[in-house]
């Protein structure tokens, strides 16, 4: 999913909510090990992308899916 809009409208917050809904996590449950958030503005080197590719290869620890939230992806 791609969230777009002006700054401050809650794109990242919505992405976190959708990530929890995908794996049916409760709002009270804070141990969401399958949700990874990456800031693309500061993690834009080749090594960062290689690390991300290595993480994708492993299955999720809980639930059915791993969710990657890549913030500032246009950077």
The first five atom37 places (N, CA, C, CB, O) and aatype in JSON, in Angstrom:
{
  "aatype": [20, 20, 20, 20, 20, 20, 20, 20, 20, 20, 20, 20, 20, 20, 20, 20, 20, 20, 20, 20, 20, 20, 20, 20, 20, 20, 20, 20, 20, 20, 20, 20, 20, 20, 20, 20, 20, 20, 20, 20, 20, 20, 20, 20, 20, 20, 20, 20, 20, 20, 20, 20, 20, 20, 20, 20, 20, 20, 20, 20, 20, 20, 20, 20, 20, 20, 20, 20, 20, 20, 20, 20, 20, 20, 20],
  "atom_mask": [
    [1, 1, 1, 1, 1],
    [1, 1, 1, 1, 1],
    [1, 1, 1, 1, 1],
    [1, 1, 1, 1, 1],
    [1, 1, 1, 1, 1],
    [1, 1, 1, 1, 1],
    [1, 1, 1, 1, 1],
    [1, 1, 1, 1, 1],
    [1, 1, 1, 1, 1],
    [1, 1, 1, 1, 1],
    [1, 1, 1, 1, 1],
    [1, 1, 1, 1, 1],
    [1, 1, 1, 1, 1],
    [1, 1, 1, 1, 1],
    [1, 1, 1, 1, 1],
    [1, 1, 1, 1, 1],
    [1, 1, 1, 1, 1],
    [1, 1, 1, 1, 1],
    [1, 1, 1, 1, 1],
    [1, 1, 1, 1, 1],
    [1, 1, 1, 1, 1],
    [1, 1, 1, 1, 1],
    [1, 1, 1, 1, 1],
    [1, 1, 1, 1, 1],
    [1, 1, 1, 1, 1],
    [1, 1, 1, 1, 1],
    [1, 1, 1, 1, 1],
    [1, 1, 1, 1, 1],
    [1, 1, 1, 1, 1],
    [1, 1, 1, 1, 1],
    [1, 1, 1, 1, 1],
    [1, 1, 1, 1, 1],
    [1, 1, 1, 1, 1],
    [1, 1, 1, 1, 1],
    [1, 1, 1, 1, 1],
    [1, 1, 1, 1, 1],
    [1, 1, 1, 1, 1],
    [1, 1, 1, 1, 1],
    [1, 1, 1, 1, 1],
    [1, 1, 1, 1, 1],
    [1, 1, 1, 1, 1],
    [1, 1, 1, 1, 1],
    [1, 1, 1, 1, 1],
    [1, 1, 1, 1, 1],
    [1, 1, 1, 1, 1],
    [1, 1, 1, 1, 1],
    [1, 1, 1, 1, 1],
    [1, 1, 1, 1, 1],
    [1, 1, 1, 1, 1],
    [1, 1, 1, 1, 1],
    [1, 1, 1, 1, 1],
    [1, 1, 1, 1, 1],
    [1, 1, 1, 1, 1],
    [1, 1, 1, 1, 1],
    [1, 1, 1, 1, 1],
    [1, 1, 1, 1, 1],
    [1, 1, 1, 1, 1],
    [1, 1, 1, 1, 1],
    [1, 1, 1, 1, 1],
    [1, 1, 1, 1, 1],
    [1, 1, 1, 1, 1],
    [1, 1, 1, 1, 1],
    [1, 1, 1, 1, 1],
    [1, 1, 1, 1, 1],
    [1, 1, 1, 1, 1],
    [1, 1, 1, 1, 1],
    [1, 1, 1, 1, 1],
    [1, 1, 1, 1, 1],
    [1, 1, 1, 1, 1],
    [1, 1, 1, 1, 1],
    [1, 1, 1, 1, 1],
    [1, 1, 1, 1, 1],
    [1, 1, 1, 1, 1],
    [1, 1, 1, 1, 1],
    [1, 1, 1, 1, 1]
  ],
  "atom_positions": [
    [[0.83, -1.17, 0.0], [0.0, 0.0, 0.0], [0.88, 1.23, 0.0], [-0.95, 0.0, 1.2], [1.96, 1.24, 0.58]],
    [[0.41, 2.25, -0.65], [1.14, 3.51, -0.7], [0.26, 4.59, -0.11], [1.56, 3.85, -2.16], [-0.83, 4.86, -0.6]],
    [[0.75, 5.22, 0.95], [0.03, 6.32, 1.59], [0.68, 7.62, 1.13], [0.05, 6.2, 3.16], [1.9, 7.78, 1.22]],
    [[-0.12, 8.55, 0.64], [0.43, 9.83, 0.22], [-0.47, 10.95, 0.73], [0.58, 9.89, -1.31], [-1.66, 10.75, 0.97]],
    [[0.13, 12.11, 0.88], [-0.6, 13.27, 1.36], [0.35, 14.27, 1.95], [-1.65, 12.87, 2.39], [1.56, 14.02, 2.02]],
    [[-0.16, 15.41, 2.38], [0.7, 16.44, 2.95], [1.28, 16.01, 4.3], [-0.06, 17.74, 3.11], [0.81, 15.06, 4.93]],
    [[2.28, 16.73, 4.71], [2.96, 16.44, 5.96], [2.02, 16.62, 7.14], [4.2, 17.32, 6.11], [1.27, 17.6, 7.21]],
    [[2.06, 15.68, 8.08], [1.31, 15.82, 9.32], [-0.1, 15.27, 9.32], [1.26, 17.21, 9.67], [-0.84, 15.51, 10.27]],
    [[-0.5, 14.54, 8.27], [-1.88, 14.03, 8.24], [-2.01, 12.64, 8.84], [-2.39, 14.01, 6.82], [-3.13, 12.16, 9.03]],
    [[-0.9, 11.97, 9.14], [-0.95, 10.67, 9.8], [-0.7, 9.49, 8.9], [-2.25, 10.51, 10.43], [-1.26, 8.42, 9.13]],
    [[0.11, 9.63, 7.88], [0.4, 8.53, 6.96], [1.11, 7.38, 7.66], [1.24, 9.03, 5.79], [0.75, 6.22, 7.49]],
    [[2.13, 7.69, 8.46], [2.87, 6.65, 9.16], [2.01, 5.99, 10.23], [4.14, 7.24, 9.79], [2.09, 4.78, 10.42]],
    [[1.21, 6.76, 10.91], [0.31, 6.2, 11.92], [-0.69, 5.25, 11.28], [-0.43, 7.31, 12.67], [-0.96, 4.18, 11.83]],
    [[-1.24, 5.63, 10.15], [-2.17, 4.74, 9.43], [-1.47, 3.47, 8.97], [-2.79, 5.47, 8.21], [-2.05, 2.38, 9.01]],
    [[-0.22, 3.61, 8.53], [0.53, 2.43, 8.1], [0.76, 1.47, 9.26], [1.88, 2.85, 7.49], [0.69, 0.25, 9.08]],
    [[1.02, 2.0, 10.45], [1.19, 1.14, 11.63], [-0.1, 0.43, 12.0], [1.69, 1.98, 12.82], [-0.09, -0.74, 12.38]],
    [[-1.22, 1.13, 11.89], [-2.52, 0.53, 12.19], [-2.84, -0.59, 11.2], [-3.64, 1.59, 12.18], [-3.29, -1.66, 11.59]],
    [[-2.62, -0.33, 9.92], [-2.87, -1.35, 8.9], [-1.94, -2.54, 9.09], [-2.68, -0.76, 7.48], [-2.36, -3.68, 8.9]],
    [[-0.7, -2.3, 9.48], [0.24, -3.4, 9.71], [-0.24, -4.3, 10.84], [1.64, -2.85, 10.05], [-0.1, -5.52, 10.76]],
    [[-0.82, -3.72, 11.89], [-1.36, -4.52, 12.98], [-2.6, -5.28, 12.54], [-1.69, -3.63, 14.19], [-2.81, -6.43, 12.95]],
    [[-3.43, -4.67, 11.71], [-4.65, -5.33, 11.25], [-4.35, -6.51, 10.32], [-5.55, -4.33, 10.55], [-5.08, -7.49, 10.31]],
    [[-3.28, -6.4, 9.55], [-2.93, -7.48, 8.62], [-2.67, -8.78, 9.37], [-1.69, -7.1, 7.79], [-3.06, -9.85, 8.91]],
    [[-2.02, -8.7, 10.52], [-1.71, -9.89, 11.3], [-2.65, -10.1, 12.48], [-0.3, -9.81, 11.81], [-2.39, -10.94, 13.33]],
    [[-3.75, -9.36, 12.54], [-4.76, -9.5, 13.58], [-4.21, -9.29, 14.99], [-5.4, -10.85, 13.49], [-4.58, -10.02, 15.91]],
    [[-3.31, -8.31, 15.17], [-2.81, -7.98, 16.49], [-3.81, -7.1, 17.2], [-1.44, -7.3, 16.42], [-4.45, -6.25, 16.57]],
    [[-3.95, -7.28, 18.5], [-4.82, -6.41, 19.29], [-4.16, -5.06, 19.47], [-5.13, -7.05, 20.65], [-2.95, -4.91, 19.29]],
    [[-4.97, -4.07, 19.83], [-4.42, -2.75, 20.13], [-3.57, -2.78, 21.38], [-5.54, -1.72, 20.28], [-2.61, -2.02, 21.51]],
    [[-3.9, -3.67, 22.31], [-3.17, -3.76, 23.58], [-1.85, -4.49, 23.42], [-4.02, -4.46, 24.61], [-0.93, -4.31, 24.22]],
    [[-1.74, -5.32, 22.4], [-0.54, -6.13, 22.21], [0.57, -5.26, 21.63], [-0.83, -7.33, 21.28], [0.44, -4.72, 20.53]],
    [[1.65, -5.13, 22.36], [2.75, -4.28, 21.91], [3.89, -5.07, 21.29], [3.28, -3.47, 23.07], [4.79, -4.48, 20.7]],
    [[3.87, -6.38, 21.39], [4.95, -7.21, 20.88], [4.69, -7.57, 19.43], [5.11, -8.49, 21.74], [4.35, -8.71, 19.12]],
    [[4.84, -6.62, 18.54], [4.62, -6.84, 17.12], [5.98, -7.02, 16.44], [3.81, -5.65, 16.49], [6.53, -6.07, 15.89]],
    [[6.5, -8.23, 16.48], [7.83, -8.48, 15.95], [7.86, -8.56, 14.43], [8.37, -9.75, 16.52], [8.95, -8.55, 13.85]],
    [[6.72, -8.64, 13.78], [6.66, -8.77, 12.33], [6.53, -7.42, 11.63], [5.52, -9.66, 11.93], [6.39, -7.38, 10.41]],
    [[6.56, -6.34, 12.37], [6.43, -5.02, 11.78], [7.77, -4.32, 11.87], [5.31, -4.19, 12.49], [8.31, -4.1, 12.96]],
    [[8.31, -3.96, 10.71], [9.61, -3.31, 10.63], [9.42, -1.93, 10.02], [10.62, -4.16, 9.8], [8.78, -1.79, 8.98]],
    [[9.97, -0.93, 10.66], [9.88, 0.42, 10.15], [11.27, 0.91, 9.77], [9.22, 1.37, 11.19], [12.21, 0.82, 10.56]],
    [[11.38, 1.41, 8.55], [12.66, 1.84, 8.01], [12.51, 3.27, 7.52], [13.14, 0.91, 6.87], [11.58, 3.58, 6.77]],
    [[13.41, 4.14, 7.93], [13.4, 5.52, 7.45], [14.33, 5.6, 6.24], [13.85, 6.52, 8.57], [15.55, 5.53, 6.38]],
    [[13.73, 5.74, 5.06], [14.52, 5.73, 3.83], [15.34, 6.99, 3.65], [13.6, 5.55, 2.64], [16.28, 7.0, 2.86]],
    [[15.02, 8.05, 4.36], [15.79, 9.29, 4.24], [17.2, 9.13, 4.81], [15.07, 10.43, 4.95], [18.15, 9.7, 4.29]],
    [[17.33, 8.35, 5.89], [18.65, 8.17, 6.5], [19.27, 6.81, 6.19], [18.55, 8.35, 7.99], [20.48, 6.65, 6.34]],
    [[18.48, 5.84, 5.76], [18.99, 4.5, 5.44], [18.9, 4.28, 3.94], [18.19, 3.4, 6.21], [18.09, 3.47, 3.47]],
    [[19.73, 4.98, 3.19], [19.64, 4.9, 1.73], [20.89, 4.36, 1.06], [19.34, 6.25, 1.19], [21.09, 4.56, -0.13]],
    [[21.73, 3.68, 1.81], [22.95, 3.13, 1.21], [22.69, 1.72, 0.7], [24.1, 3.12, 2.23], [21.67, 1.11, 1.0]],
    [[23.63, 1.22, -0.07], [23.53, -0.13, -0.63], [23.51, -1.17, 0.49], [24.69, -0.4, -1.59], [22.79, -2.16, 0.4]],
    [[24.29, -0.95, 1.54], [24.34, -1.89, 2.67], [23.0, -1.96, 3.39], [25.44, -1.49, 3.66], [22.6, -3.04, 3.84]],
    [[22.31, -0.85, 3.51], [20.99, -0.85, 4.15], [20.0, -1.67, 3.34], [20.47, 0.59, 4.31], [19.19, -2.4, 3.92]],
    [[20.04, -1.57, 2.03], [19.14, -2.34, 1.17], [19.51, -3.81, 1.21], [19.18, -1.81, -0.27], [18.62, -4.66, 1.2]],
    [[20.77, -4.13, 1.26], [21.18, -5.54, 1.38], [20.69, -6.13, 2.7], [22.71, -5.67, 1.28], [20.25, -7.28, 2.73]],
    [[20.78, -5.37, 3.75], [20.27, -5.83, 5.05], [18.77, -6.08, 4.99], [20.59, -4.8, 6.14], [18.27, -7.06, 5.54]],
    [[18.05, -5.19, 4.32], [16.6, -5.36, 4.17], [16.27, -6.62, 3.38], [16.0, -4.13, 3.47], [15.36, -7.35, 3.74]],
    [[17.01, -6.88, 2.32], [16.79, -8.08, 1.5], [17.07, -9.33, 2.32], [17.68, -8.05, 0.24], [16.36, -10.32, 2.19]],
    [[18.1, -9.3, 3.17], [18.4, -10.45, 4.02], [17.28, -10.71, 5.03], [19.72, -10.24, 4.76], [16.98, -11.86, 5.33]],
    [[16.66, -9.66, 5.56], [15.56, -9.81, 6.51], [14.32, -10.42, 5.86], [15.2, -8.48, 7.12], [13.59, -11.17, 6.51]],
    [[14.09, -10.1, 4.6], [12.89, -10.56, 3.91], [12.91, -12.08, 3.71], [12.76, -9.86, 2.55], [11.85, -12.7, 3.6]],
    [[14.05, -12.67, 3.67], [14.18, -14.11, 3.39], [13.63, -15.01, 4.49], [15.62, -14.45, 3.17], [13.26, -16.15, 4.22]],
    [[13.56, -14.52, 5.72], [13.12, -15.34, 6.84], [11.62, -15.23, 7.05], [13.86, -14.94, 8.11], [11.05, -14.15, 6.85]],
    [[10.96, -16.32, 7.44], [9.51, -16.26, 7.67], [9.18, -15.45, 8.92], [8.93, -17.69, 7.79], [10.05, -15.23, 9.76]],
    [[7.94, -15.02, 9.06], [7.54, -14.23, 10.23], [7.59, -15.07, 11.5], [6.14, -13.66, 10.04], [7.41, -16.29, 11.46]],
    [[7.82, -14.41, 12.63], [7.88, -15.12, 13.91], [6.49, -15.42, 14.44], [8.67, -14.3, 14.94], [6.27, -16.49, 15.0]],
    [[5.57, -14.49, 14.29], [4.18, -14.68, 14.7], [3.3, -14.2, 13.57], [3.87, -13.92, 16.02], [3.7, -13.33, 12.8]],
    [[2.12, -14.74, 13.46], [1.2, -14.3, 12.43], [1.56, -14.85, 11.06], [1.17, -12.79, 12.37], [2.41, -15.74, 10.94]],
    [[0.9, -14.33, 10.04], [1.12, -14.84, 8.7], [2.1, -14.02, 7.87], [-0.18, -14.92, 7.98], [2.75, -14.56, 6.98]],
    [[2.21, -12.73, 8.15], [2.96, -11.85, 7.28], [3.96, -11.0, 8.04], [2.02, -10.95, 6.52], [3.79, -10.72, 9.23]],
    [[5.02, -10.6, 7.35], [5.93, -9.57, 7.81], [5.51, -8.28, 7.1], [7.44, -9.93, 7.52], [5.17, -8.3, 5.91]],
    [[5.53, -7.18, 7.81], [5.14, -5.9, 7.23], [6.3, -4.94, 7.35], [3.86, -5.33, 7.93], [6.87, -4.75, 8.43]],
    [[6.66, -4.33, 6.24], [7.74, -3.35, 6.2], [7.14, -1.98, 5.91], [8.81, -3.72, 5.14], [6.49, -1.78, 4.88]],
    [[7.35, -1.05, 6.81], [6.91, 0.33, 6.63], [8.15, 1.13, 6.25], [6.2, 0.91, 7.94], [9.06, 1.29, 7.07]],
    [[8.18, 1.62, 5.03], [9.32, 2.39, 4.56], [8.89, 3.85, 4.49], [9.83, 1.88, 3.16], [8.2, 4.28, 3.56]],
    [[9.3, 4.58, 5.49], [8.94, 5.99, 5.61], [9.87, 6.84, 4.75], [8.99, 6.45, 7.09], [11.06, 6.52, 4.63]],
    [[9.36, 7.89, 4.17], [10.13, 8.79, 3.3], [10.74, 8.02, 2.12], [11.24, 9.5, 4.11], [11.91, 8.22, 1.78]],
    [[9.95, 7.16, 1.5], [10.45, 6.3, 0.43], [10.9, 7.1, -0.79], [9.38, 5.29, 0.03], [11.72, 6.62, -1.56]],
    [[10.39, 8.28, -0.98], [10.79, 9.1, -2.12], [12.24, 9.57, -2.0], [9.88, 10.3, -2.25], [12.82, 10.03, -2.99]],
    [[12.82, 9.47, -0.82], [14.19, 9.88, -0.62], [15.14, 8.8, -1.14], [14.46, 10.18, 0.86], [16.36, 8.96, -1.07]]
  ]
}
